PDB file of C-alpha atoms in Angstrom:
ATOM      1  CA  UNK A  18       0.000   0.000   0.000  1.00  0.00           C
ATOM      2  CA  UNK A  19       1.290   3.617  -1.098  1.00  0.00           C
ATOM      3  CA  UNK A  20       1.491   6.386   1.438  1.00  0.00           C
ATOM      4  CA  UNK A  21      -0.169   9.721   0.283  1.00  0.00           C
ATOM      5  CA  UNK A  22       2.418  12.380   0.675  1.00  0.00           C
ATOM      6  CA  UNK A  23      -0.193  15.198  -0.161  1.00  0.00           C
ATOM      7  CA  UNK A  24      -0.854  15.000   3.537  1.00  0.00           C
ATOM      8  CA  UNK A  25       1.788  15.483   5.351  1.00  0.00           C
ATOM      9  CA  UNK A  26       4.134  17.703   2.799  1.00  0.00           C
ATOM     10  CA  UNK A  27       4.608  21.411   3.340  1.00  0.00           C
ATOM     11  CA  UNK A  28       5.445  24.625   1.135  1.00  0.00           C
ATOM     12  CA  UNK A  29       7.567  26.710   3.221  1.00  0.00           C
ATOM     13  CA  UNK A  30       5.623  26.237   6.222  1.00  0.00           C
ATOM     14  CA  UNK A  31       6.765  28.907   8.969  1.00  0.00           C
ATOM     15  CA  UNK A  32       6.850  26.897  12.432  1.00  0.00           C
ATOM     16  CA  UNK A  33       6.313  28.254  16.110  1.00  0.00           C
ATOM     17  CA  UNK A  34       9.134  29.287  17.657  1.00  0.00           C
ATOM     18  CA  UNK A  35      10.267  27.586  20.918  1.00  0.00           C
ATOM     19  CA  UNK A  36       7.985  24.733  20.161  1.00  0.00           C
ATOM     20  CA  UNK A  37      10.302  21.776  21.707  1.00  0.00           C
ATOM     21  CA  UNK A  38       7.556  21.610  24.673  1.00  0.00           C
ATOM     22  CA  UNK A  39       5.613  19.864  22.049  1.00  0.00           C
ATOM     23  CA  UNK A  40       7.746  17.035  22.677  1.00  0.00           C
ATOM     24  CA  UNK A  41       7.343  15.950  25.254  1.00  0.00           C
ATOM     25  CA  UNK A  42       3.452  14.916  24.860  1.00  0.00           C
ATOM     26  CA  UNK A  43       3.270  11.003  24.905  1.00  0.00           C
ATOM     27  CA  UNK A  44       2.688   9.021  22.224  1.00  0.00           C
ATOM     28  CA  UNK A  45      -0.328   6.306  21.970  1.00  0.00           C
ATOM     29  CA  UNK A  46       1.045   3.148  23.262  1.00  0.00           C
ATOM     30  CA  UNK A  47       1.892   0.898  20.764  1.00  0.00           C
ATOM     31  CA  UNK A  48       1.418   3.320  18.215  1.00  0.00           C
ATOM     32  CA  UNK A  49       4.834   2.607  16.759  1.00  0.00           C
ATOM     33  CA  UNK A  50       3.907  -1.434  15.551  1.00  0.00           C
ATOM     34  CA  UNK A  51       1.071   0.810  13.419  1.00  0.00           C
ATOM     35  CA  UNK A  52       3.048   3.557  11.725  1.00  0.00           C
ATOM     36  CA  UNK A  53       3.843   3.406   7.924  1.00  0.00           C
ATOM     37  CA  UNK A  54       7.022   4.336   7.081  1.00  0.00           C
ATOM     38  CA  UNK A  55       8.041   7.207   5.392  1.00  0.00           C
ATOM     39  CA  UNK A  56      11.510   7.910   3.942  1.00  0.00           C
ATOM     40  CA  UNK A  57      12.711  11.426   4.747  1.00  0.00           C
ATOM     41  CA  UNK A  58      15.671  12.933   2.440  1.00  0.00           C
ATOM     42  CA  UNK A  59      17.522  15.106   4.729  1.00  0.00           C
ATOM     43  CA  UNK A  60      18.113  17.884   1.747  1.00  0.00           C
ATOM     44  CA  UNK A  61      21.270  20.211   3.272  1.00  0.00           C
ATOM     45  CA  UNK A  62      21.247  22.205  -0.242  1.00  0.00           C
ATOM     46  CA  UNK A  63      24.345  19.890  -1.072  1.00  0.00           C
ATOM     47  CA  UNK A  64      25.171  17.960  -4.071  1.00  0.00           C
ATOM     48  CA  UNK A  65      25.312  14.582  -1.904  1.00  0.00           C
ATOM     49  CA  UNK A  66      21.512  15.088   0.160  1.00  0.00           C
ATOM     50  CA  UNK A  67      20.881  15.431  -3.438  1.00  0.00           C
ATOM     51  CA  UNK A  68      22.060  12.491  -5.235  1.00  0.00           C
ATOM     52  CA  UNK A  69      20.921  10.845  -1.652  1.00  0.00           C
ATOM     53  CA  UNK A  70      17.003  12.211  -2.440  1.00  0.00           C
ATOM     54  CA  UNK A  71      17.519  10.647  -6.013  1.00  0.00           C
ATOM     55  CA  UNK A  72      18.746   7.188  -4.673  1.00  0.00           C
ATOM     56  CA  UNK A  73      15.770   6.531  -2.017  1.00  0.00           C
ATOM     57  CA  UNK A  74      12.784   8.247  -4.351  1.00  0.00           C
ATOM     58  CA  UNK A  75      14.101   5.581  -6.713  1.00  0.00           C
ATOM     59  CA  UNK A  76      14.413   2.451  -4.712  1.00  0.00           C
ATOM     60  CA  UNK A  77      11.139   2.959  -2.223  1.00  0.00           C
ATOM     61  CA  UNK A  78       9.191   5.462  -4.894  1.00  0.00           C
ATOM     62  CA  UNK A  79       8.252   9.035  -4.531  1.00  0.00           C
ATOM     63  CA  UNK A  80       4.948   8.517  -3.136  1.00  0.00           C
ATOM     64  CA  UNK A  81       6.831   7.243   0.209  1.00  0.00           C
ATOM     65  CA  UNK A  82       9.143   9.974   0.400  1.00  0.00           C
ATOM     66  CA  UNK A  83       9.683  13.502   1.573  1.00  0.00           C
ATOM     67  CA  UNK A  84      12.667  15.994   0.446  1.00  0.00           C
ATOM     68  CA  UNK A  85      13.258  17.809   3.842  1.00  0.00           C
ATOM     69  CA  UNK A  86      14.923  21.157   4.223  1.00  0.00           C
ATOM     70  CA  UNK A  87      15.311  23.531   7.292  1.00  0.00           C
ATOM     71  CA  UNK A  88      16.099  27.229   6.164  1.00  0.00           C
ATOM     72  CA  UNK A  89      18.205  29.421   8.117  1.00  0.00           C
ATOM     73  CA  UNK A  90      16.935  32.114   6.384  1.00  0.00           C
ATOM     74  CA  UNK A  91      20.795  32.913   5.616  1.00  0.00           C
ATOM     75  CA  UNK A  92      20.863  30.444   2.479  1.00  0.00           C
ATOM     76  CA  UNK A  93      22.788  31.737  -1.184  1.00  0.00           C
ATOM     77  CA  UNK A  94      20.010  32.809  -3.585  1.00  0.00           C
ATOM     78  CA  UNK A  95      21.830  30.616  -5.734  1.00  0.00           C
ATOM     79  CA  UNK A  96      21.261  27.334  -3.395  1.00  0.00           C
ATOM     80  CA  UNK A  97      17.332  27.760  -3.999  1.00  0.00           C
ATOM     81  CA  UNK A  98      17.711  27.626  -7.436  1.00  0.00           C
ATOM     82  CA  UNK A  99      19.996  24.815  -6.764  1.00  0.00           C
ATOM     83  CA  UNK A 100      17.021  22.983  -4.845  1.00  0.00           C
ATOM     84  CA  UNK A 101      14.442  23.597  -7.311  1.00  0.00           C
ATOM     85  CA  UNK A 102      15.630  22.266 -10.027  1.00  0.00           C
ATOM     86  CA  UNK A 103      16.657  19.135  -8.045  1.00  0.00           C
ATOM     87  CA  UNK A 104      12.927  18.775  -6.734  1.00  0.00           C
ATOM     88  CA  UNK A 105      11.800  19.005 -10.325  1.00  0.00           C
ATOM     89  CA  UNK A 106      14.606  16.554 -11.493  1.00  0.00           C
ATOM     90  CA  UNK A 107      13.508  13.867  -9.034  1.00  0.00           C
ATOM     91  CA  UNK A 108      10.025  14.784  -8.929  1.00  0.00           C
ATOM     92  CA  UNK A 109       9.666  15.467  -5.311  1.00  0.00           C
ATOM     93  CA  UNK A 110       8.000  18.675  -4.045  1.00  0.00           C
ATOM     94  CA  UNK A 111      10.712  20.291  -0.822  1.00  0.00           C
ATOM     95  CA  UNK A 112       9.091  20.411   2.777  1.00  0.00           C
ATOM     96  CA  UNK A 113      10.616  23.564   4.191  1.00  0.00           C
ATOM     97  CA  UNK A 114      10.283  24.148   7.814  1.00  0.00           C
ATOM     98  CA  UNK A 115      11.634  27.483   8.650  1.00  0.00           C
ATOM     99  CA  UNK A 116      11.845  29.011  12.248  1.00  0.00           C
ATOM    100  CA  UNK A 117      11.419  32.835  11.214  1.00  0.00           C
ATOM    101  CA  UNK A 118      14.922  33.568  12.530  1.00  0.00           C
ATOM    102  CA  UNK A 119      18.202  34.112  11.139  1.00  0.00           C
ATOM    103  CA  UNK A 120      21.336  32.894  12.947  1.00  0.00           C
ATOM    104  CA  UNK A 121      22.107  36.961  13.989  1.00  0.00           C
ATOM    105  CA  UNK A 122      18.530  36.683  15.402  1.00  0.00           C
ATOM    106  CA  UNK A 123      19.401  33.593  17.409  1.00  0.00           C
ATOM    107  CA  UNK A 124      22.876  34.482  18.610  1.00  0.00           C
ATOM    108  CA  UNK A 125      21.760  37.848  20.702  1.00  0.00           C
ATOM    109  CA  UNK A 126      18.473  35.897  21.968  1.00  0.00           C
ATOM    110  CA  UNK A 127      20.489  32.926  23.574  1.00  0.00           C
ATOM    111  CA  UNK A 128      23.051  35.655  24.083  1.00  0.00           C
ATOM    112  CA  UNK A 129      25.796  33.046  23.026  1.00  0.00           C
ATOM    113  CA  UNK A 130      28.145  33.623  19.761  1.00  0.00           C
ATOM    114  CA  UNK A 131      27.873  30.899  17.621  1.00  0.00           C
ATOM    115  CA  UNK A 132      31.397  28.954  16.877  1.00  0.00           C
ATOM    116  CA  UNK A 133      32.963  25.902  14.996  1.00  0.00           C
ATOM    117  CA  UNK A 134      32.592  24.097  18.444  1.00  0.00           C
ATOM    118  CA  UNK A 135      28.923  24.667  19.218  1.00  0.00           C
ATOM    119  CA  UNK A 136      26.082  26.614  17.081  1.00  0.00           C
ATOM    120  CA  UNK A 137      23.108  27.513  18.697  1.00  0.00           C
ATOM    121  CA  UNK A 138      21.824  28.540  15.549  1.00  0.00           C
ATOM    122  CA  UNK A 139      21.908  24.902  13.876  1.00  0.00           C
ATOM    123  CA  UNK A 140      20.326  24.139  17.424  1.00  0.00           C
ATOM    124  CA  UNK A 141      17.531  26.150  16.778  1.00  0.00           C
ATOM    125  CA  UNK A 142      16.793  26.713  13.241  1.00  0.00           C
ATOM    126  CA  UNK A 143      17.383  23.198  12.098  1.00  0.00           C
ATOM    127  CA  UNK A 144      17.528  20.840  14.906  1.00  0.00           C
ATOM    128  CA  UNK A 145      14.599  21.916  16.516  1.00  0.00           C
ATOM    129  CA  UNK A 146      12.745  22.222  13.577  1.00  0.00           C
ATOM    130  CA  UNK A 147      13.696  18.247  12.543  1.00  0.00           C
ATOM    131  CA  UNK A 148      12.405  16.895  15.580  1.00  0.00           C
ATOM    132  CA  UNK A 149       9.192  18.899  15.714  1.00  0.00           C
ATOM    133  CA  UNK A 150       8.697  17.864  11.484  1.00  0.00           C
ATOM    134  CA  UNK A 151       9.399  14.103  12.858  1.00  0.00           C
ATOM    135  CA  UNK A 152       7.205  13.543  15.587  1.00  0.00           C
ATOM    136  CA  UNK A 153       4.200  15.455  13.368  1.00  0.00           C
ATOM    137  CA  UNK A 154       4.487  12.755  11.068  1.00  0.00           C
ATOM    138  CA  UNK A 155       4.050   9.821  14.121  1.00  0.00           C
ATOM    139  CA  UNK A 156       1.219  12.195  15.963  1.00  0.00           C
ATOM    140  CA  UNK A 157      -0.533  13.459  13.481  1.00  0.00           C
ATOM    141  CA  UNK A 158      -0.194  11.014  10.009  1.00  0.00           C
ATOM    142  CA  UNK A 159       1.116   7.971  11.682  1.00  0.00           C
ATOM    143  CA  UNK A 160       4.020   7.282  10.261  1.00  0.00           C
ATOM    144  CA  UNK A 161       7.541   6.565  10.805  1.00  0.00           C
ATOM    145  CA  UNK A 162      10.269   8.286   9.611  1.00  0.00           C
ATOM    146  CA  UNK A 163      13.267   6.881   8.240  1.00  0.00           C
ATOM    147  CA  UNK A 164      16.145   9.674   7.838  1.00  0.00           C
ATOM    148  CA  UNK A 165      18.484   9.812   4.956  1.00  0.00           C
ATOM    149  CA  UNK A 166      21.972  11.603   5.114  1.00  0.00           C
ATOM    150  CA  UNK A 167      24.404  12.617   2.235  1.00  0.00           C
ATOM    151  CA  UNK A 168      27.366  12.075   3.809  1.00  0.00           C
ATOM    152  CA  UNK A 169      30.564  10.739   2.618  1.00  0.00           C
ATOM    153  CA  UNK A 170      33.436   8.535   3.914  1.00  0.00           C
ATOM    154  CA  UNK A 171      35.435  11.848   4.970  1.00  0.00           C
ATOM    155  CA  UNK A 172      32.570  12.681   7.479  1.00  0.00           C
ATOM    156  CA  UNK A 173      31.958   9.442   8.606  1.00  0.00           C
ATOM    157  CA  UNK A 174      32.860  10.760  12.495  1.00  0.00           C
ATOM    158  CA  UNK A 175      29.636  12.913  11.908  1.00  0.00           C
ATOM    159  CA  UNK A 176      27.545   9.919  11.122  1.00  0.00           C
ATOM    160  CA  UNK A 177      28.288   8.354  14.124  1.00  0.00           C
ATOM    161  CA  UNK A 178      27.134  11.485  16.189  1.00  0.00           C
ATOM    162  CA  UNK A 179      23.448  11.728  13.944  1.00  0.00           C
ATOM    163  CA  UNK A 180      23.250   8.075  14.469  1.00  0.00           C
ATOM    164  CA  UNK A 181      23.245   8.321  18.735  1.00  0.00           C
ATOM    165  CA  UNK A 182      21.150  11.831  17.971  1.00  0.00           C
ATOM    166  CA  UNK A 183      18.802  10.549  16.774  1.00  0.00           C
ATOM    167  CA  UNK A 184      18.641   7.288  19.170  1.00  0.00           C
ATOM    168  CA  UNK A 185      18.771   9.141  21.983  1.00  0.00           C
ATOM    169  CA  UNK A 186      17.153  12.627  21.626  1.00  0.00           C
ATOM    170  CA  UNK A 187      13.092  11.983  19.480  1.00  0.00           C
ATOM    171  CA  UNK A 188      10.549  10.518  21.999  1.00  0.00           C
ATOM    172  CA  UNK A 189      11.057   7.765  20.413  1.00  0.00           C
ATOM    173  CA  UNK A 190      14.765   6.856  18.563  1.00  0.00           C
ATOM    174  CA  UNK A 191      14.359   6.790  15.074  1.00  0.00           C
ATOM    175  CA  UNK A 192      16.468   5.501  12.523  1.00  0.00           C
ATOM    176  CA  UNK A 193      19.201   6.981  10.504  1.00  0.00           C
ATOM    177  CA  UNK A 194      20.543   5.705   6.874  1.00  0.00           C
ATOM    178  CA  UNK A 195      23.851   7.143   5.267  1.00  0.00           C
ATOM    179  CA  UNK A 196      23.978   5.855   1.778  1.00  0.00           C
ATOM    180  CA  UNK A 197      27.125   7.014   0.579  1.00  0.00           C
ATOM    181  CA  UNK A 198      28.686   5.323   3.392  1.00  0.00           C
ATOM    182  CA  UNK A 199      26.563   2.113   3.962  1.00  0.00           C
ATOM    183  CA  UNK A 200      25.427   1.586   0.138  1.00  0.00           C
ATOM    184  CA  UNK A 201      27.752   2.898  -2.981  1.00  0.00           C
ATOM    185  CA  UNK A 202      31.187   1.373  -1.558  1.00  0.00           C
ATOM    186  CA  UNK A 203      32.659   2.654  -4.985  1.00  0.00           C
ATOM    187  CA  UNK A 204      34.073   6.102  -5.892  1.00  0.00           C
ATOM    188  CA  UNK A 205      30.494   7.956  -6.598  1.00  0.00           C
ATOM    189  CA  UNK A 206      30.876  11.715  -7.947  1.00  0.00           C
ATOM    190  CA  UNK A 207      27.073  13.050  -6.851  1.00  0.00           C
ATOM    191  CA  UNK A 208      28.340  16.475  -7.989  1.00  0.00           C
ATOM    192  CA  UNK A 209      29.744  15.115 -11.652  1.00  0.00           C
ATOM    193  CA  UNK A 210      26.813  13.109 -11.674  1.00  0.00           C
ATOM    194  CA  UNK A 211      24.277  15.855 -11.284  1.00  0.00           C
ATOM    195  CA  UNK A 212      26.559  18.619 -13.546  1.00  0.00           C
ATOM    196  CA  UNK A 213      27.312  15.788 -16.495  1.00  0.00           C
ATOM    197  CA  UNK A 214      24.224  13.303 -16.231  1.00  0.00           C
ATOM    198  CA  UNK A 215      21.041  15.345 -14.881  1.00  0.00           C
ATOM    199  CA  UNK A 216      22.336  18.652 -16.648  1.00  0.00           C
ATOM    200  CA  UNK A 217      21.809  20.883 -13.758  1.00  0.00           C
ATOM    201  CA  UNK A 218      24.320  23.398 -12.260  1.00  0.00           C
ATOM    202  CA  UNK A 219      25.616  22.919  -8.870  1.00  0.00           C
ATOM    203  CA  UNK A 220      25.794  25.896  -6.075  1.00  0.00           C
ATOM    204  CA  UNK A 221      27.686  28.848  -7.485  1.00  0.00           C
ATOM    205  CA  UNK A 222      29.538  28.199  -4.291  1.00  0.00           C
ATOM    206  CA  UNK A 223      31.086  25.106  -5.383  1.00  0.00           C
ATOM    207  CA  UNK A 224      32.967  26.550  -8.024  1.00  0.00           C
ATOM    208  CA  UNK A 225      34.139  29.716  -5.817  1.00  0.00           C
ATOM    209  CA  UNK A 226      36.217  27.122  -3.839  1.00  0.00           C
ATOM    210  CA  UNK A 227      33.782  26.462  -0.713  1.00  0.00           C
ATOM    211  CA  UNK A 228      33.481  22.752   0.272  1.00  0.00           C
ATOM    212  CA  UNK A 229      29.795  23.039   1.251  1.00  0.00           C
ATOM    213  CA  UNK A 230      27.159  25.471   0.426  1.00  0.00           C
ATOM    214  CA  UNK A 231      25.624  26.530   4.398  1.00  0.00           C
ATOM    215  CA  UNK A 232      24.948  30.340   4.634  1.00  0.00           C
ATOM    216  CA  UNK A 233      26.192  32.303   1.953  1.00  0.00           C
ATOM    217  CA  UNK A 234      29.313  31.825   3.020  1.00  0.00           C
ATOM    218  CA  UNK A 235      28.362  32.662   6.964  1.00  0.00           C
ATOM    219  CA  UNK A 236      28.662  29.704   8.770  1.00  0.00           C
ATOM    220  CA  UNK A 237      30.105  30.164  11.835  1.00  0.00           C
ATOM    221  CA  UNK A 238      31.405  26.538  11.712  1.00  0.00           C
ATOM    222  CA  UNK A 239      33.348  27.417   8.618  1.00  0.00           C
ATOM    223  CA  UNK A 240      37.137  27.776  10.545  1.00  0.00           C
ATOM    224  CA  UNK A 241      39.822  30.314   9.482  1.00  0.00           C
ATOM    225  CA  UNK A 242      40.367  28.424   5.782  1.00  0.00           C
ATOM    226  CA  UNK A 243      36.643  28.698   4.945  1.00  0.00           C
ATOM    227  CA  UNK A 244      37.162  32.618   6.378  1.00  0.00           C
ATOM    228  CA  UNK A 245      39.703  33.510   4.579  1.00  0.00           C
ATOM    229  CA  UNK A 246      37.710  32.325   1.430  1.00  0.00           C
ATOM    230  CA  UNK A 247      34.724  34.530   2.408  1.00  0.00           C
ATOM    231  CA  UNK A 248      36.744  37.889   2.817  1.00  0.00           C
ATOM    232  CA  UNK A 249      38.753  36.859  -0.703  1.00  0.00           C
ATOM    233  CA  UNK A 250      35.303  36.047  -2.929  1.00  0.00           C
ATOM    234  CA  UNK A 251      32.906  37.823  -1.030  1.00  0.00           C
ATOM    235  CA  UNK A 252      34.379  40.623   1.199  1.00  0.00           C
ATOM    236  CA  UNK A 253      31.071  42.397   1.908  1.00  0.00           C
ATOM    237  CA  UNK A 254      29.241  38.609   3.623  1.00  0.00           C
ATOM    238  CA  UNK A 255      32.662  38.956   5.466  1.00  0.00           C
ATOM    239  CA  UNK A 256      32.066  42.483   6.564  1.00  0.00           C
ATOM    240  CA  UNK A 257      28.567  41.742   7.333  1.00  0.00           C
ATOM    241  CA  UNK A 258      29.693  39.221   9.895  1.00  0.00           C
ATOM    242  CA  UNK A 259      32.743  40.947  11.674  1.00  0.00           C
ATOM    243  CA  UNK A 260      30.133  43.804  12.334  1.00  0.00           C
ATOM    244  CA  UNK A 261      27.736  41.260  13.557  1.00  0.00           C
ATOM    245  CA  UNK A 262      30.614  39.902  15.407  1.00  0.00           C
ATOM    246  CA  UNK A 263      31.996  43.105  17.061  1.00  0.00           C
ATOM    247  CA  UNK A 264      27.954  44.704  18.174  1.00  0.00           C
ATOM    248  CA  UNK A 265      28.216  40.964  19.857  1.00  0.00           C
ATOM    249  CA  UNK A 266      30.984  41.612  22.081  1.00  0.00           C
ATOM    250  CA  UNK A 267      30.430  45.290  22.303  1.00  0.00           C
ATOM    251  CA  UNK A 268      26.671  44.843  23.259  1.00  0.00           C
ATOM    252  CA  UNK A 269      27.339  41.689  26.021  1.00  0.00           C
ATOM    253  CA  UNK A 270      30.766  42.510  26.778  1.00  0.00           C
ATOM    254  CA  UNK A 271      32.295  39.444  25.697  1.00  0.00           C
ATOM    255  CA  UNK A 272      35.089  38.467  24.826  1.00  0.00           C
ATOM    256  CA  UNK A 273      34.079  35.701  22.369  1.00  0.00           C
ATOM    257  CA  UNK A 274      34.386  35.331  18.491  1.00  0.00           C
ATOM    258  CA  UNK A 275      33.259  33.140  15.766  1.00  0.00           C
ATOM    259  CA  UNK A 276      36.994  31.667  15.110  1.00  0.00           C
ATOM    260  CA  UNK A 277      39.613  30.884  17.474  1.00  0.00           C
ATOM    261  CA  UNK A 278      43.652  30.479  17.174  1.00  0.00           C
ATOM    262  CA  UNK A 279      45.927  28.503  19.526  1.00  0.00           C
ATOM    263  CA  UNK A 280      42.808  27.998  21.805  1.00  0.00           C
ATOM    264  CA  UNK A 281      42.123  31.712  22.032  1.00  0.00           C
ATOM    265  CA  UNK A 282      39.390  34.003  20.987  1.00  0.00           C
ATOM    266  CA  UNK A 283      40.179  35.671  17.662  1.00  0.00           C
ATOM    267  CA  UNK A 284      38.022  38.264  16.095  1.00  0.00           C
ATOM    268  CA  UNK A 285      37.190  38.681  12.559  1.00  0.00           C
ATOM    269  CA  UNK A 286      38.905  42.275  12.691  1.00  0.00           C
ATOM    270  CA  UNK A 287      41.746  40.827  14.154  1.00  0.00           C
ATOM    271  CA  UNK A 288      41.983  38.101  11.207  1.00  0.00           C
ATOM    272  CA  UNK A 289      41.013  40.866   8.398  1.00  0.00           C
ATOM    273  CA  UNK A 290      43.948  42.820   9.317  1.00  0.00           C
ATOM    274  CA  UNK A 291      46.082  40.451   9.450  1.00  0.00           C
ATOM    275  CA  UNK A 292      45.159  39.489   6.038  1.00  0.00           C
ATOM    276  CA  UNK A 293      45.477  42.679   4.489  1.00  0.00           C
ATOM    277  CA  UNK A 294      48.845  43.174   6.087  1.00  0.00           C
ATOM    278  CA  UNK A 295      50.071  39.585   4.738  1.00  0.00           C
ATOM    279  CA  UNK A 296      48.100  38.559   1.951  1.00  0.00           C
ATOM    280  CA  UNK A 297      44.900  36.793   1.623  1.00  0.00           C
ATOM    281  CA  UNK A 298      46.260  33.899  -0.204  1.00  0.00           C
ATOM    282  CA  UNK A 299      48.982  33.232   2.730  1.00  0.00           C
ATOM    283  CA  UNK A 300      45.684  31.916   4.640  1.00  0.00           C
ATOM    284  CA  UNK A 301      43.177  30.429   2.784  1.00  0.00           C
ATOM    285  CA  UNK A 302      44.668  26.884   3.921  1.00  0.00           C
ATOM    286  CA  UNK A 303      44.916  27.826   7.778  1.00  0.00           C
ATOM    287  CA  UNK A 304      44.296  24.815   9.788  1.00  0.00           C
ATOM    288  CA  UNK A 305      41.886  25.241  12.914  1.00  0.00           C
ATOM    289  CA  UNK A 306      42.321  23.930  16.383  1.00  0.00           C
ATOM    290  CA  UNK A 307      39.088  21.485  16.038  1.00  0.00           C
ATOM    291  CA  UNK A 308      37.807  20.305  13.170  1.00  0.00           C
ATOM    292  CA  UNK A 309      34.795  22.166  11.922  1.00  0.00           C
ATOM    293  CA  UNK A 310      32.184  20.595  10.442  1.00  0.00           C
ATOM    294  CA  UNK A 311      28.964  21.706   8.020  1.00  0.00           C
ATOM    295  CA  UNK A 312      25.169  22.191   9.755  1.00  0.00           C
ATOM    296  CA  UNK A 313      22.475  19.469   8.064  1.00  0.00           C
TER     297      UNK A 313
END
């Protein structure tokens, strides 16, 4: 039996903020041996959700899936475009859930500067919005979710982190699927497949040089390489968020920043100068003291 999507997808549906409380109602008891499932493309915007949306509408049909995308409100005008035409390719309408604030928004509220080592702002304005899309589809259409990642062997230490998420954090766990890891063991190109095969260009910021696509740019999980990158190709984004940055510490008198060197607060004026003063190109391969990693 098919599972009509027409119910439970959404157009850009705007979602209550600081709705986590709806959590925590109980579910039916032994509502989980009735559920259908459903399997939910976790669509970051990226060339790999993407080919990742492609592989599971194929294999379980599009009637039984849902491409699944949390805006930050932040995203490249190009990375819609991006998404669209991927929807269209596959056949798939996107579910947006969007929290109505942008990371700046979220940042002063929780009065905490989002950095490579924690981000409220994924907290928030993804996160939050996943679980409270997830346990919709168990309350209100009955049916279980099965979630779908696009990531790749070089992430694999992220996969193990969504995989206890999501056992530990939903009312009830729910299960997590990583194709590119579990299911094409050989070299797959998603973004040559998508450029060559489905003829559809990838995010602008691809070819600029960024590894992922999150924020125009802005993520504040980016490290100093990915920074370095924004101020060289886009120096205004990079403006945008130093100011952010310094009404941040002026406003909460913090000393805090978005990056950090040898363990230390470092400040997107402090790094800007020191670029102009040495050369942008002298940094653009700066290693950071953790490892930072892309918001899904």
């Amino acid at each position: 039996m098919t599972i009509d999507m027409n119910q439970v997808k959404t157009k850009k549906q705007l979602s209550k903020k600081g709705a986590l409380g709806a959590l925590s109602v109980p579910m039916t008891q032994g509502a989980t041996h009735e559920r259908k499932p459903v399997h939910v493309a976790m669509f970051s915007g990226g060339a790999a959700s993407a080919y990742v949306a492609y592989y599971i509408a194929q294999k379980y049909g599009k009637e039984n899936c849902i491409l699944f995308f949390t805006d930050t409100l932040w995203e490249d005008a190009d990375n819609y475009r991006f998404m669209e035409e991927v929807a269209e390719y596959i056949g798939l309408d996107i579910t947006y859930r969007i929290d109505g604030r942008t990371p700046e928004e979220v940042f002063f509220e929780q009065k905490f500067l989002g950095n490579s080592r924690m981000a409220k702002c994924s907290e928030e304005l993804k996160v939050r919005q996943t679980l409270i899309f997830l346990e919709e589809l168990r309350d209100e259409h009955n049916l279980e979710p099965i979630l779908y990642f696009g990531i790749g062997g070089h992430e694999s230490h992220r996969a193990v982190n969504l995989k206890n998420f999501y056992e530990h954090n939903p009312i009830e766990p729910i299960e997590t699927r990583f194709p590119m890891l579990e299911t094409f063991t050989e070299d797959l190109n998603a973004k040559e497949i998508i450029r060559d095969e489905w003829r559809i260009d990838l995010p602008r910021m691809y070819g600029l040089g960024f590894s992922h696509a999150n924020c125009s740019g802005r993520c504040v999980r980016g490290g100093l390489g990915h920074y370095a990158l924004l101020y060289k190709v886009w120096p205004d984004q990079y403006a945008e968020q130093e100011a952010m940055e310094e009404r941040f510490r002026t406003q909460y008198n913090k000393d805090v920043s978005i990056l950090k060197r040898d363990s230390k607060p470092f400040t997107l004026r402090a790094y800007r100068e020191l670029m102009d003063k040495n050369g942008i190109e002298k940094y653009l391969s700066e290693k950071d003291d953790t490892i930072p990693s892309p918001c899904l």
